């Protein structure tokens, strides 16, 4: 599949209901995520190296490891504007969240 990753150069607000984040994709290998408080203000951030694998038209598997060894797997659907994520935290174990994403630039 030769489809380009549509997130590059854009920012997305992701609402997982339990928490919200802003994702900023600088390239197909670099993303900065911002944790958001209830007012939408940035309360933490990290730039990570991501791997992007196309699954089908508009659907991508995006994975990374954070500095504290948390691993994150996103299934990002740009046709339905949905994300399913599995997060493996070194202290809390595996969590699964599903949410909506909105392009904000």
PDB file of C-alpha atoms in Angstrom:
ATOM      1  CA  UNK A   1       0.000   0.000   0.000  1.00  0.00           C
ATOM      2  CA  UNK A   2       1.476   3.336  -1.008  1.00  0.00           C
ATOM      3  CA  UNK A   3      -1.001   5.649   0.716  1.00  0.00           C
ATOM      4  CA  UNK A   4       0.665   8.534   2.525  1.00  0.00           C
ATOM      5  CA  UNK A   5       0.055   8.949   6.229  1.00  0.00           C
ATOM      6  CA  UNK A   6      -2.486  11.829   6.359  1.00  0.00           C
ATOM      7  CA  UNK A   7      -1.537  13.098   9.828  1.00  0.00           C
ATOM      8  CA  UNK A   8       1.888  14.504   8.887  1.00  0.00           C
ATOM      9  CA  UNK A   9       1.975  18.265   9.386  1.00  0.00           C
ATOM     10  CA  UNK A  10      -1.306  18.324  11.325  1.00  0.00           C
ATOM     11  CA  UNK A  11      -2.601  18.501  14.893  1.00  0.00           C
ATOM     12  CA  UNK A  12      -5.423  16.371  16.261  1.00  0.00           C
ATOM     13  CA  UNK A  13      -7.519  16.619  19.399  1.00  0.00           C
ATOM     14  CA  UNK A  14      -8.269  13.111  20.665  1.00  0.00           C
ATOM     15  CA  UNK A  15     -11.023  12.560  23.218  1.00  0.00           C
ATOM     16  CA  UNK A  16     -10.767   9.157  24.895  1.00  0.00           C
ATOM     17  CA  UNK A  17     -13.449  10.249  27.435  1.00  0.00           C
ATOM     18  CA  UNK A  18     -11.197   9.240  30.375  1.00  0.00           C
ATOM     19  CA  UNK A  19      -8.594  11.751  29.147  1.00  0.00           C
ATOM     20  CA  UNK A  20      -7.821  14.030  26.213  1.00  0.00           C
ATOM     21  CA  UNK A  21      -4.613  14.533  24.264  1.00  0.00           C
ATOM     22  CA  UNK A  22      -3.364  16.602  21.376  1.00  0.00           C
ATOM     23  CA  UNK A  23      -1.232  14.803  18.797  1.00  0.00           C
ATOM     24  CA  UNK A  24       1.138  16.772  16.549  1.00  0.00           C
ATOM     25  CA  UNK A  25       2.765  14.810  13.734  1.00  0.00           C
ATOM     26  CA  UNK A  26       5.995  16.418  12.485  1.00  0.00           C
ATOM     27  CA  UNK A  27       6.754  13.482  10.159  1.00  0.00           C
ATOM     28  CA  UNK A  28       5.999   9.787   9.700  1.00  0.00           C
ATOM     29  CA  UNK A  29       8.544   9.086  12.434  1.00  0.00           C
ATOM     30  CA  UNK A  30       8.089  11.966  14.906  1.00  0.00           C
ATOM     31  CA  UNK A  31       5.055  12.941  16.972  1.00  0.00           C
ATOM     32  CA  UNK A  32       4.592  15.129  20.033  1.00  0.00           C
ATOM     33  CA  UNK A  33       1.680  14.372  22.312  1.00  0.00           C
ATOM     34  CA  UNK A  34       0.302  16.841  24.814  1.00  0.00           C
ATOM     35  CA  UNK A  35      -1.777  15.773  27.807  1.00  0.00           C
ATOM     36  CA  UNK A  36      -4.698  18.167  28.287  1.00  0.00           C
ATOM     37  CA  UNK A  37      -6.472  19.310  31.430  1.00  0.00           C
ATOM     38  CA  UNK A  38     -10.238  19.927  31.665  1.00  0.00           C
ATOM     39  CA  UNK A  39      -9.794  23.393  30.116  1.00  0.00           C
ATOM     40  CA  UNK A  40      -7.808  22.024  27.161  1.00  0.00           C
ATOM     41  CA  UNK A  41      -4.519  23.440  28.415  1.00  0.00           C
ATOM     42  CA  UNK A  42      -1.299  21.482  27.884  1.00  0.00           C
ATOM     43  CA  UNK A  43      -0.195  19.856  31.169  1.00  0.00           C
ATOM     44  CA  UNK A  44       2.557  17.590  29.913  1.00  0.00           C
ATOM     45  CA  UNK A  45       4.194  16.565  26.685  1.00  0.00           C
ATOM     46  CA  UNK A  46       6.686  14.238  25.084  1.00  0.00           C
ATOM     47  CA  UNK A  47       8.098  13.915  21.587  1.00  0.00           C
ATOM     48  CA  UNK A  48       8.355  10.281  20.546  1.00  0.00           C
ATOM     49  CA  UNK A  49       9.594   8.274  17.600  1.00  0.00           C
ATOM     50  CA  UNK A  50       6.648   6.536  15.972  1.00  0.00           C
ATOM     51  CA  UNK A  51       6.321   3.646  13.564  1.00  0.00           C
ATOM     52  CA  UNK A  52       3.464   3.965  11.079  1.00  0.00           C
ATOM     53  CA  UNK A  53       2.092   0.962   9.225  1.00  0.00           C
ATOM     54  CA  UNK A  54      -0.789   1.238   6.738  1.00  0.00           C
ATOM     55  CA  UNK A  55      -3.554  -1.321   7.239  1.00  0.00           C
ATOM     56  CA  UNK A  56      -6.088  -0.261   4.603  1.00  0.00           C
ATOM     57  CA  UNK A  57      -7.181   2.955   2.948  1.00  0.00           C
ATOM     58  CA  UNK A  58      -7.355   5.551   5.759  1.00  0.00           C
ATOM     59  CA  UNK A  59      -6.418   3.111   8.559  1.00  0.00           C
ATOM     60  CA  UNK A  60      -2.961   3.093  10.171  1.00  0.00           C
ATOM     61  CA  UNK A  61      -1.239   1.263  13.014  1.00  0.00           C
ATOM     62  CA  UNK A  62       0.877   3.807  14.938  1.00  0.00           C
ATOM     63  CA  UNK A  63       3.172   2.612  17.741  1.00  0.00           C
ATOM     64  CA  UNK A  64       5.764   4.086  20.094  1.00  0.00           C
ATOM     65  CA  UNK A  65       7.566   3.712  23.423  1.00  0.00           C
ATOM     66  CA  UNK A  66       7.638   6.601  25.889  1.00  0.00           C
ATOM     67  CA  UNK A  67      10.589   7.618  28.038  1.00  0.00           C
ATOM     68  CA  UNK A  68       9.175   5.770  31.086  1.00  0.00           C
ATOM     69  CA  UNK A  69       8.913   2.560  28.985  1.00  0.00           C
ATOM     70  CA  UNK A  70       5.145   2.871  28.472  1.00  0.00           C
ATOM     71  CA  UNK A  71       4.249   1.341  25.110  1.00  0.00           C
ATOM     72  CA  UNK A  72       1.379   2.678  23.033  1.00  0.00           C
ATOM     73  CA  UNK A  73      -0.414   1.105  20.083  1.00  0.00           C
ATOM     74  CA  UNK A  74      -2.935   3.177  18.135  1.00  0.00           C
ATOM     75  CA  UNK A  75      -5.255   2.021  15.409  1.00  0.00           C
ATOM     76  CA  UNK A  76      -5.994   5.371  13.756  1.00  0.00           C
ATOM     77  CA  UNK A  77      -8.919   5.518  11.338  1.00  0.00           C
ATOM     78  CA  UNK A  78      -8.832   8.729   9.310  1.00  0.00           C
ATOM     79  CA  UNK A  79     -12.046   7.879   7.434  1.00  0.00           C
ATOM     80  CA  UNK A  80     -14.096   7.476  10.629  1.00  0.00           C
ATOM     81  CA  UNK A  81     -12.033   9.891  12.785  1.00  0.00           C
ATOM     82  CA  UNK A  82     -11.649   7.224  15.490  1.00  0.00           C
ATOM     83  CA  UNK A  83      -8.713   5.890  17.477  1.00  0.00           C
ATOM     84  CA  UNK A  84      -8.472   2.675  19.474  1.00  0.00           C
ATOM     85  CA  UNK A  85      -5.434   2.577  21.749  1.00  0.00           C
ATOM     86  CA  UNK A  86      -3.789  -0.043  23.920  1.00  0.00           C
ATOM     87  CA  UNK A  87      -1.349   1.320  26.489  1.00  0.00           C
ATOM     88  CA  UNK A  88       1.001  -0.886  28.496  1.00  0.00           C
ATOM     89  CA  UNK A  89       2.211   1.060  31.512  1.00  0.00           C
ATOM     90  CA  UNK A  90       5.131  -0.409  33.515  1.00  0.00           C
ATOM     91  CA  UNK A  91       3.198   0.004  36.791  1.00  0.00           C
ATOM     92  CA  UNK A  92      -0.501  -0.239  35.849  1.00  0.00           C
ATOM     93  CA  UNK A  93      -0.347  -2.840  33.077  1.00  0.00           C
ATOM     94  CA  UNK A  94      -2.550  -2.881  29.974  1.00  0.00           C
ATOM     95  CA  UNK A  95      -5.358  -0.381  29.371  1.00  0.00           C
ATOM     96  CA  UNK A  96      -7.624   0.052  26.344  1.00  0.00           C
ATOM     97  CA  UNK A  97      -9.355   3.248  25.270  1.00  0.00           C
ATOM     98  CA  UNK A  98     -11.412   4.281  22.266  1.00  0.00           C
ATOM     99  CA  UNK A  99     -12.140   7.818  21.178  1.00  0.00           C
ATOM    100  CA  UNK A 100     -12.745  10.400  18.525  1.00  0.00           C
ATOM    101  CA  UNK A 101     -10.153  12.549  16.816  1.00  0.00           C
ATOM    102  CA  UNK A 102     -10.654  15.981  15.340  1.00  0.00           C
ATOM    103  CA  UNK A 103      -8.127  17.712  13.110  1.00  0.00           C
ATOM    104  CA  UNK A 104      -7.493  21.169  14.614  1.00  0.00           C
ATOM    105  CA  UNK A 105      -5.204  22.684  11.989  1.00  0.00           C
TER     106      UNK A 105
END
